[in-house]
PDB file of C-alpha atoms in Angstrom:
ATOM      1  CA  UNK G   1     -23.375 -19.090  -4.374  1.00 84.00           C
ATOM      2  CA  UNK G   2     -25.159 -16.801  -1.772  1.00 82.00           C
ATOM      3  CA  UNK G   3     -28.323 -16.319  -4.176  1.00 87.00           C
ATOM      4  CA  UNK G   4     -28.011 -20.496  -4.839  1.00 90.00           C
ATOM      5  CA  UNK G   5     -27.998 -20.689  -1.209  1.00 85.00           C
ATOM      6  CA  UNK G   6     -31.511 -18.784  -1.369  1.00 88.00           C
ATOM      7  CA  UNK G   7     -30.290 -16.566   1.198  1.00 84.00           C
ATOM      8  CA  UNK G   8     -31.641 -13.201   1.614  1.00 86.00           C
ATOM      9  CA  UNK G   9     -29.123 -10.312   0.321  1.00 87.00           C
ATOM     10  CA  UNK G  10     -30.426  -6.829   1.290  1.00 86.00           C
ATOM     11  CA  UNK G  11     -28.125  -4.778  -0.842  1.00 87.00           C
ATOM     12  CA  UNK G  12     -27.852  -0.847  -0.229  1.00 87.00           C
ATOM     13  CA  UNK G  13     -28.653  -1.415   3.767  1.00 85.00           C
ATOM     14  CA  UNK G  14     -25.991   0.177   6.083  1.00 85.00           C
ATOM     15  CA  UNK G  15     -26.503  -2.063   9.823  1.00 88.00           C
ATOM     16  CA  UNK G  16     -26.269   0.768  12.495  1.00 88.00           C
ATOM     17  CA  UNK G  17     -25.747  -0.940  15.598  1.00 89.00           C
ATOM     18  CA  UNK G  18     -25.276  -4.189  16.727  1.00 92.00           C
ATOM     19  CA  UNK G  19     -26.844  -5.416  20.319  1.00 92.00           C
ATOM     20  CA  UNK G  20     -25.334  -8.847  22.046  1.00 91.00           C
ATOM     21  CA  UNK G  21     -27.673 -10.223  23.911  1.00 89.00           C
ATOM     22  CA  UNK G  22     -27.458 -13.527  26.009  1.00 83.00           C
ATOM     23  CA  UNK G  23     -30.127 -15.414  23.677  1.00 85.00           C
ATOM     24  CA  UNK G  24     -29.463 -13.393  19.936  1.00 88.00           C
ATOM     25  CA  UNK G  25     -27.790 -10.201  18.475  1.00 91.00           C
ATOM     26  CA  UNK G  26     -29.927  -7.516  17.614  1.00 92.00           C
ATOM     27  CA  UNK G  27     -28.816  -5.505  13.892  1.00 92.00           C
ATOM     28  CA  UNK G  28     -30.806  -2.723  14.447  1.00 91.00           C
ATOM     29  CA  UNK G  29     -33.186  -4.323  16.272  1.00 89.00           C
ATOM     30  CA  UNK G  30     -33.945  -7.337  14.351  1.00 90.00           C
ATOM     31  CA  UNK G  31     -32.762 -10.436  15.805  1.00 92.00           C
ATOM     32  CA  UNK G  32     -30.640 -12.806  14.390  1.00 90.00           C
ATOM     33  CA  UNK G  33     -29.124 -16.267  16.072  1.00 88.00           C
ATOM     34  CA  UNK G  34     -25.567 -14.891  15.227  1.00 88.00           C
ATOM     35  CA  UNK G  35     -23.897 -11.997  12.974  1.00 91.00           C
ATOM     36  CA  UNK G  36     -20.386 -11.962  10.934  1.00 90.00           C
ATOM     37  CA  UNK G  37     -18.802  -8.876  10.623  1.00 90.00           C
ATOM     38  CA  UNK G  38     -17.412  -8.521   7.462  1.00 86.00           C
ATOM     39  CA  UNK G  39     -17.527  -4.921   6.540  1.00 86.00           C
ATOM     40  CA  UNK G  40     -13.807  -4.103   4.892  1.00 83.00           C
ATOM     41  CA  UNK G  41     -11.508  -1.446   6.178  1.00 85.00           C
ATOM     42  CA  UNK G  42     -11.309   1.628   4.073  1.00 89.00           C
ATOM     43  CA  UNK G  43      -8.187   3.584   3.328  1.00 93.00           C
ATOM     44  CA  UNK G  44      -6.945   6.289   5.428  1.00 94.00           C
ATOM     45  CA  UNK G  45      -6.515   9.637   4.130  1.00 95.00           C
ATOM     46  CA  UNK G  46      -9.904   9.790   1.593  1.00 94.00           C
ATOM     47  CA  UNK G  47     -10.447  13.355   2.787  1.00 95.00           C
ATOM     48  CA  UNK G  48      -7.146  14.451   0.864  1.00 96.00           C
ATOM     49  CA  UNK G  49      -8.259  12.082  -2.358  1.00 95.00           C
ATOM     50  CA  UNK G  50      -8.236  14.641  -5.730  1.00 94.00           C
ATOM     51  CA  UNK G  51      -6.666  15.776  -8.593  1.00 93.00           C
ATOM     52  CA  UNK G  52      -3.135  14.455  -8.590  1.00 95.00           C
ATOM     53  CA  UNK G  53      -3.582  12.755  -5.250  1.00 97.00           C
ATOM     54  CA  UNK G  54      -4.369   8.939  -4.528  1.00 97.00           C
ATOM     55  CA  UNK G  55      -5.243   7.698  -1.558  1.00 97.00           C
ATOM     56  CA  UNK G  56      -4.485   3.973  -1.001  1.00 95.00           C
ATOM     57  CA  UNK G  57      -2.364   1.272  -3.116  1.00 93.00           C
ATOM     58  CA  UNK G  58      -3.463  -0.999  -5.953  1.00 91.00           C
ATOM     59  CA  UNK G  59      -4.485  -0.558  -9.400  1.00 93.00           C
ATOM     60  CA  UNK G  60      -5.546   3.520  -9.259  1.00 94.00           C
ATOM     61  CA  UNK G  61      -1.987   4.042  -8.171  1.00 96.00           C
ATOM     62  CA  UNK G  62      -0.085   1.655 -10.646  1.00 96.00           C
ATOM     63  CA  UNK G  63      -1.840   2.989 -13.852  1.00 96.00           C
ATOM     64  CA  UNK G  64      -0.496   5.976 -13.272  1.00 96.00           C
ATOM     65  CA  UNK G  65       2.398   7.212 -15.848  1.00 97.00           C
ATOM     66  CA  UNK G  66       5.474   8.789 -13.561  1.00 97.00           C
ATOM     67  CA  UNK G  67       8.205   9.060 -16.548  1.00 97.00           C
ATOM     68  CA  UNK G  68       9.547  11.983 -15.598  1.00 97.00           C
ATOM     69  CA  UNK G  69       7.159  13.394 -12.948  1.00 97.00           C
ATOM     70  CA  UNK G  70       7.948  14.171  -9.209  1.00 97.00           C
ATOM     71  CA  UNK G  71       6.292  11.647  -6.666  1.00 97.00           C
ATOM     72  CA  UNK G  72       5.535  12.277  -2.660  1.00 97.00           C
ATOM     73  CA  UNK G  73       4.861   9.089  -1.155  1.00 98.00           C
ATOM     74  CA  UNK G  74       3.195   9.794   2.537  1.00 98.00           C
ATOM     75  CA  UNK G  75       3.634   6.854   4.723  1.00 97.00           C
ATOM     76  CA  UNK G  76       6.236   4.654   6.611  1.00 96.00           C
ATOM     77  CA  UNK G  77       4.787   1.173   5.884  1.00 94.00           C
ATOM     78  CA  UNK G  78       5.362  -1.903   3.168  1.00 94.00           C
ATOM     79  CA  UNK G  79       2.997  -0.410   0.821  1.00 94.00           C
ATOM     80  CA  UNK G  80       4.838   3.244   0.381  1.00 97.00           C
ATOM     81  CA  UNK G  81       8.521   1.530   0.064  1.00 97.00           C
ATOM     82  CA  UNK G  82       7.087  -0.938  -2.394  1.00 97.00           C
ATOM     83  CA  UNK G  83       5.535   2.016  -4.627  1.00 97.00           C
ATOM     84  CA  UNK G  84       8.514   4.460  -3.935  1.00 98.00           C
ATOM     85  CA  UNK G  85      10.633   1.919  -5.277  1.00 98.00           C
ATOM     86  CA  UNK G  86       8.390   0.132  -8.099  1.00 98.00           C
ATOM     87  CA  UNK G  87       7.728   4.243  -9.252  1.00 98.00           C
ATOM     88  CA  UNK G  88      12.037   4.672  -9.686  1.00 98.00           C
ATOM     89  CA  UNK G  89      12.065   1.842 -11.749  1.00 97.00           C
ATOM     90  CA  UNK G  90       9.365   3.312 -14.125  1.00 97.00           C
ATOM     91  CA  UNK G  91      11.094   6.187 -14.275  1.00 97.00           C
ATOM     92  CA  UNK G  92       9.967   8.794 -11.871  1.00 98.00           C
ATOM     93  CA  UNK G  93      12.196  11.615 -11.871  1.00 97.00           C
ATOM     94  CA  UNK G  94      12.762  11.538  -8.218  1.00 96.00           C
ATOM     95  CA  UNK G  95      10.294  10.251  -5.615  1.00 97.00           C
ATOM     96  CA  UNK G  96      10.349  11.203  -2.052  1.00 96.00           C
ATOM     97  CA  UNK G  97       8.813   9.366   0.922  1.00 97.00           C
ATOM     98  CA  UNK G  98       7.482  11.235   3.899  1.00 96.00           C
ATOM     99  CA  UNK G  99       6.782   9.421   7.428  1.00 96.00           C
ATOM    100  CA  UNK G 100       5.441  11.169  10.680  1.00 94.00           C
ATOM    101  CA  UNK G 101       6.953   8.846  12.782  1.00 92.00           C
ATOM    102  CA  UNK G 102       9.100   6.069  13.036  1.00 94.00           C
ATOM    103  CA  UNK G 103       9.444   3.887   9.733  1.00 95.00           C
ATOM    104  CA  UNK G 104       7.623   0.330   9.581  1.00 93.00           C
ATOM    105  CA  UNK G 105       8.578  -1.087   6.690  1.00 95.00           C
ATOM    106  CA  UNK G 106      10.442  -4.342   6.282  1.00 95.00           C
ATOM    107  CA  UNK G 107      14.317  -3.666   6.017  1.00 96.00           C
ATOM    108  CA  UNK G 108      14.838  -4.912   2.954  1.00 97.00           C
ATOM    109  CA  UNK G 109      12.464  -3.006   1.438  1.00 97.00           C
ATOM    110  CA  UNK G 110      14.060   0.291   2.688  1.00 97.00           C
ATOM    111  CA  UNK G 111      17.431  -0.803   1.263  1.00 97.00           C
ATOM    112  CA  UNK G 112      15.528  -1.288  -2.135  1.00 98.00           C
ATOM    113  CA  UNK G 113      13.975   1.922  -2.533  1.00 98.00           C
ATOM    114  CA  UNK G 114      17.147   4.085  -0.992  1.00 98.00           C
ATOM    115  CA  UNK G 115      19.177   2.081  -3.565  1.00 98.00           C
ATOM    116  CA  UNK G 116      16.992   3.252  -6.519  1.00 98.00           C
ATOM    117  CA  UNK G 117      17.469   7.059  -5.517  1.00 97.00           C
ATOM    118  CA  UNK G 118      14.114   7.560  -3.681  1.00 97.00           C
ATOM    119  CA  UNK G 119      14.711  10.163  -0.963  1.00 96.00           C
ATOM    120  CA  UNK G 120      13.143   9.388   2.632  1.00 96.00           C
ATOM    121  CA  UNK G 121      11.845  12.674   5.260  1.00 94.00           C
ATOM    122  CA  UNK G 122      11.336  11.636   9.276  1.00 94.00           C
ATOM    123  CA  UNK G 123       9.220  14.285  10.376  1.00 93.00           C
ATOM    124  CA  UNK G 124       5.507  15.763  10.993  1.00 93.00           C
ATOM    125  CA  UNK G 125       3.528  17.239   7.689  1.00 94.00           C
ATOM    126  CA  UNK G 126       0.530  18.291   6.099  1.00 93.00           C
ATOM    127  CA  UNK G 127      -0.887  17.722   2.781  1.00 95.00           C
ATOM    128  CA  UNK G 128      -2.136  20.652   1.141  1.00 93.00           C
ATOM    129  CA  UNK G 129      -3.410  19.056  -2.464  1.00 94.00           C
ATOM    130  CA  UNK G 130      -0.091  18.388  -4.147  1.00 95.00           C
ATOM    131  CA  UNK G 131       1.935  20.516  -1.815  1.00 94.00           C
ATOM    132  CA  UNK G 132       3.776  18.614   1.270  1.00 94.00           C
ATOM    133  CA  UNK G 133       4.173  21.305   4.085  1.00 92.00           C
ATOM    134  CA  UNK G 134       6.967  19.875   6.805  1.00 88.00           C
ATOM    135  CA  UNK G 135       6.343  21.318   9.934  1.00 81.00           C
ATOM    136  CA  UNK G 136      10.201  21.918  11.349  1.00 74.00           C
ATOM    137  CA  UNK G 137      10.081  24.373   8.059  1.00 69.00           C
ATOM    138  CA  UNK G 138       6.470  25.492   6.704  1.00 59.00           C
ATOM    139  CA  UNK G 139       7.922  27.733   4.272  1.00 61.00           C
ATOM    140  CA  UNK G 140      10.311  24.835   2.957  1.00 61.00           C
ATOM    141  CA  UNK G 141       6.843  23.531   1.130  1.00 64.00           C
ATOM    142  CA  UNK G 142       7.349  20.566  -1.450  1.00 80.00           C
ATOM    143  CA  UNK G 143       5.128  20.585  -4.703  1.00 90.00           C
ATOM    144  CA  UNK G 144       4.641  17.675  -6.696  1.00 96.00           C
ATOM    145  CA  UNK G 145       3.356  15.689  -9.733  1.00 97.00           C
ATOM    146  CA  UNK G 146       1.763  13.036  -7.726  1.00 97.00           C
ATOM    147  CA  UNK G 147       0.794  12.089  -4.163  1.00 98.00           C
ATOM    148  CA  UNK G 148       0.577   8.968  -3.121  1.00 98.00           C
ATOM    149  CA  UNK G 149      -1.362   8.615   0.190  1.00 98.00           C
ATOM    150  CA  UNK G 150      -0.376   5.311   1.564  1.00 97.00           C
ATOM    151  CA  UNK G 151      -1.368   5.510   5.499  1.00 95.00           C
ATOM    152  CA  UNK G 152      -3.083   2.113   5.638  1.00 89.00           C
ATOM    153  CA  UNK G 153      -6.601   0.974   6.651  1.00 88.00           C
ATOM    154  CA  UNK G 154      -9.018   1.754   9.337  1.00 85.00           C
ATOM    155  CA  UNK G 155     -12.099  -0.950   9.839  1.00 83.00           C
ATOM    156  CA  UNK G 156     -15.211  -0.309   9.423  1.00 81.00           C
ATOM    157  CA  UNK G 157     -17.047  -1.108  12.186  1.00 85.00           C
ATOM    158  CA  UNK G 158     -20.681  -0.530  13.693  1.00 87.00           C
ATOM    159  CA  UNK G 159     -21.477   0.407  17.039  1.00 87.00           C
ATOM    160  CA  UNK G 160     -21.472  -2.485  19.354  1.00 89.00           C
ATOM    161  CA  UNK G 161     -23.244  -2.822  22.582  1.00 89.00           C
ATOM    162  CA  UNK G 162     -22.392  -5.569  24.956  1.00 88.00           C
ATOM    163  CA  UNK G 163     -22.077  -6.261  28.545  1.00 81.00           C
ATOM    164  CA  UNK G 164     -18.547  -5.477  29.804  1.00 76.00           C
ATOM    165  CA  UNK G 165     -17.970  -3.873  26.365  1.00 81.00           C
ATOM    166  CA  UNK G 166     -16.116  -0.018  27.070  1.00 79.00           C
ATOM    167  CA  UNK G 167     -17.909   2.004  24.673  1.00 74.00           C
ATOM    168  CA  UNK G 168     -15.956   2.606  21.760  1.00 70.00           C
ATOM    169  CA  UNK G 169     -13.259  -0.344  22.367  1.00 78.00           C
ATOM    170  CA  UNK G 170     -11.805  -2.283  19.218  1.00 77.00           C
ATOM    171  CA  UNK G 171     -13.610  -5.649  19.492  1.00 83.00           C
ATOM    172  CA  UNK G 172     -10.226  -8.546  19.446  1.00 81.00           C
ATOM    173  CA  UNK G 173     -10.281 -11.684  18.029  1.00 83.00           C
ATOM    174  CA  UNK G 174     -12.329 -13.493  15.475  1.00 84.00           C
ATOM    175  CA  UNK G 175     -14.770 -14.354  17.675  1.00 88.00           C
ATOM    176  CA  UNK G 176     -14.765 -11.555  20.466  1.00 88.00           C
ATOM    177  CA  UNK G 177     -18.362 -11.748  21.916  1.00 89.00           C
ATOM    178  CA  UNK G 178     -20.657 -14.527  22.037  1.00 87.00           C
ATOM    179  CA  UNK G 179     -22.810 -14.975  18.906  1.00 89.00           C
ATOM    180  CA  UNK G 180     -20.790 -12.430  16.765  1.00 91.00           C
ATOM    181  CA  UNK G 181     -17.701 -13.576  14.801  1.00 90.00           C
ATOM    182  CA  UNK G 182     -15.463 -10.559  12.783  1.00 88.00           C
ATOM    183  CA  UNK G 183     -13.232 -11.510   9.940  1.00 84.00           C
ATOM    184  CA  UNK G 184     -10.884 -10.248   7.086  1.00 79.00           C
ATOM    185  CA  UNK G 185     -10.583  -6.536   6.433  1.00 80.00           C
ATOM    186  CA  UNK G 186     -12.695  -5.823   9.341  1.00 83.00           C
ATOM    187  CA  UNK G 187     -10.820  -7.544  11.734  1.00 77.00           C
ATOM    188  CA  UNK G 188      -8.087  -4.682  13.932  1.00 72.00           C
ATOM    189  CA  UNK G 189      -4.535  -4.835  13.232  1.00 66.00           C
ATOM    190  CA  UNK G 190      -4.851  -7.625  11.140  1.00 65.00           C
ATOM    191  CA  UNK G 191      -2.459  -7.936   7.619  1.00 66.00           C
ATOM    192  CA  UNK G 192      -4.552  -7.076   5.070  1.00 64.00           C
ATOM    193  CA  UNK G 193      -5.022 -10.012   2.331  1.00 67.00           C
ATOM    194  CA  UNK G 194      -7.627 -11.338   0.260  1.00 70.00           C
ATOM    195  CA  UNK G 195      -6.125 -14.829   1.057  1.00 75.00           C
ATOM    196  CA  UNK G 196      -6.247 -14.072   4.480  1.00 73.00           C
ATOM    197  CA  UNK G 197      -9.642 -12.819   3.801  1.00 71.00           C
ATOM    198  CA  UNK G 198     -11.208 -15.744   2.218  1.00 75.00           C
ATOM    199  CA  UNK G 199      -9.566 -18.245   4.816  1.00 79.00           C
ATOM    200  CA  UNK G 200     -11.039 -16.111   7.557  1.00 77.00           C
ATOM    201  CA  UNK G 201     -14.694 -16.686   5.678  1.00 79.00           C
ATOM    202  CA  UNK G 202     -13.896 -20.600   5.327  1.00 83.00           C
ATOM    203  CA  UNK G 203     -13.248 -21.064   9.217  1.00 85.00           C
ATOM    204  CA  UNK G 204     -15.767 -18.835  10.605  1.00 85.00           C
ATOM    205  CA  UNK G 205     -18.403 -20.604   8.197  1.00 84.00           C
ATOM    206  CA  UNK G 206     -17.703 -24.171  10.155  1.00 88.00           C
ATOM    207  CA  UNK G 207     -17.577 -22.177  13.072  1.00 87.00           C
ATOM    208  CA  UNK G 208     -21.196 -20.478  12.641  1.00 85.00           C
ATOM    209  CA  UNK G 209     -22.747 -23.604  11.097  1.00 85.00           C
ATOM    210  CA  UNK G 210     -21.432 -25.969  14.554  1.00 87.00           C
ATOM    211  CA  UNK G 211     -23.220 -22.994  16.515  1.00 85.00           C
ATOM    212  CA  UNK G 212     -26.032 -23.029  14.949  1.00 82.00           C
ATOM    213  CA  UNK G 213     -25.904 -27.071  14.995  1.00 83.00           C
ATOM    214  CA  UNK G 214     -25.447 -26.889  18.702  1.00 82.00           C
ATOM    215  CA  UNK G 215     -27.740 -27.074  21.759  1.00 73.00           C
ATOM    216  CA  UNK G 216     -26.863 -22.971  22.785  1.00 71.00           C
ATOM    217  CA  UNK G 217     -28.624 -21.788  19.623  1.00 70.00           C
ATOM    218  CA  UNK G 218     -31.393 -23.806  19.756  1.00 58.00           C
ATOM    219  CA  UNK G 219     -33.162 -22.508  22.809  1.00 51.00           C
ATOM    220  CA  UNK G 220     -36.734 -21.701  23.255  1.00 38.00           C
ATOM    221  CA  UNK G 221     -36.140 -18.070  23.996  1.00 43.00           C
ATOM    222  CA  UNK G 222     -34.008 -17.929  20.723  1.00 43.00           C
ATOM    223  CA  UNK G 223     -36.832 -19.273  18.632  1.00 45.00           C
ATOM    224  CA  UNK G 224     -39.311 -17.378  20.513  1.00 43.00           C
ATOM    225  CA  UNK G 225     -37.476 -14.157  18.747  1.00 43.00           C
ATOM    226  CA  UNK G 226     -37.190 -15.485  15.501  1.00 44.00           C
ATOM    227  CA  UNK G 227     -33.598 -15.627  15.232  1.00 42.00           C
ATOM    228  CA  UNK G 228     -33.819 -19.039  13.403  1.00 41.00           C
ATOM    229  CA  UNK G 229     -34.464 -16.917  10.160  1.00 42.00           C
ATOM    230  CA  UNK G 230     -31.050 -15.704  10.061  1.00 38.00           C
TER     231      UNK G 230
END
C-alpha cells in the first residue's frame, strides 16, 4: 500500500535525532511538515539472549519442547504467568518463576500457574547463562534447562529536541509535541498489541492528513523549507 501510495521508503536508514521546530521537524536535519514515530519497543534482557536462554514471548519461546526439562521463568508480569503455566501443561518437569519485585500479573493468572505446580521466588537475582543466582543466597545457585526472559519492552526512541523538552524525558501521549505524533509499540507504558497497534496507525493517519489539510501546515515558511515533500 505504501509503495502504491508512491511514497518514498528509505529502508536500512536509522533517524538519529529529531528537532521540533515551530514551522517543521527536522530528522536529522531534513525537514519534514510532520513525523510519526513508529519505531517498536524491543525486549528487555537481549544482552542475556543464548544458548538455552530466550529473551521475550511469542513463537521462539512456544516452539520450544519442555517434556521433562527444568524451566526459570524471570519476570513478574502477564507474559511469565501465562508461559509458566502454558509450559506445566506441556509437561515441564517443574518450572519456577523468579520476580525482583513485587508481582504484576493479573490474579487469576497467578492462581493458574500455582495450581499447575509452578513454583514462584520474590527476591533480587542474576542470570548467569542458565544459572539463576538469588542474591539473599549466592551459593543457593539454580541451573536449568531453559530460561525464559520475560521482563517486557523498552521503546525505541530517538533523541528529541524541543523547547520545554527535559533532555532525556519519555515523550506522553500520542501526540506529545506539535507536528510529531508517536504510536503503537513506541508509545511509553502503553499495552503492547498489534490491534492496538494498527488502531493507533488508523487514527493518527486522519489526524496527520487534517494537519496537513489545515491552514498551520501550509505556511510560507513551511514551504520555504520544503517540508511539503514529506
Amino acid at each position: 500500500e505504501a509503495r502504491q501510495a508512491r511514497l518514498t521508503l528509505l529502508l536500512g536508514r536509522r533517524v538519529t535525532s529529531i528537532q521540533v521546530r515551530e514551522d517543521c521537524i527536522l530528522a536529522d536535519d531534513q525537514p519534514y511538515a510532520a513525523v510519526v514515530l513508529a519505531t517498536g519497543a524491543p525486549p528487555r534482557g537481549l544482552e542475556h539472549a543464548g544458548e538455552g536462554v530466550i529473551v521475550a514471548p511469542g513463537r521462539a519461546l512456544e516452539s520450544v519442547d519442555v517434556r521433562g526439562l527444568r524451566v526459570a521463568v524471570c519476570g513478574g508480569g502477564d507474559n511469565a504467568f501465562e508461559n509458566a503455566a502454558r509450559m506445566r501443561r506441556e509437561g515441564a518437569a517443574c518450572v519456577d518463576v523468579f520476580s525482583r519485585g513485587d508481582l504484576r500479573a493479573r490474579p487469576q493468572l497467578i492462581r493458574e500457574a500455582l495450581d499447575l505446580g509452578a513454583r514462584i521466588a520474590v527476591g533480587p537475582y542474576r542470570i548467569e547463562g542458565r544459572r539463576i543466582v538469588r542474591a539473599q543466597d549466592p551459593r543457593n545457585d539454580d541451573q536449568f534447562d531453559i530460561v525464559a526472559v520475560l521482563w517486557g519492552f523498552a521503546p525505541r526512541l530517538p533523541k528529541i529536541e524541543a523547547p520545554g523538552l527535559t533532555a532525556g524525558a519519555p515523550l506522553k501521549g500520542r501526540h506529545p509535541l506539535p507536528r510529531l505524533w508517536v504510536i503503537g509499540d513506541a508509545l511509553p507504558d502503553e499495552e503492547r498489541s498489534i490491534l492496538a497497534a494498527m488502531g493507533d496507525g488508523s487514527r493518527v493517519a486522519k489526524a496527520v492528513e487534517a494537519f496537513l489539510h489545515s491552514d498551520q501546515c501550509w505556511t510560507e515558511k513551511a514551504l520555504s523549507l520544503g517540508a511539503v515533500d514529506a
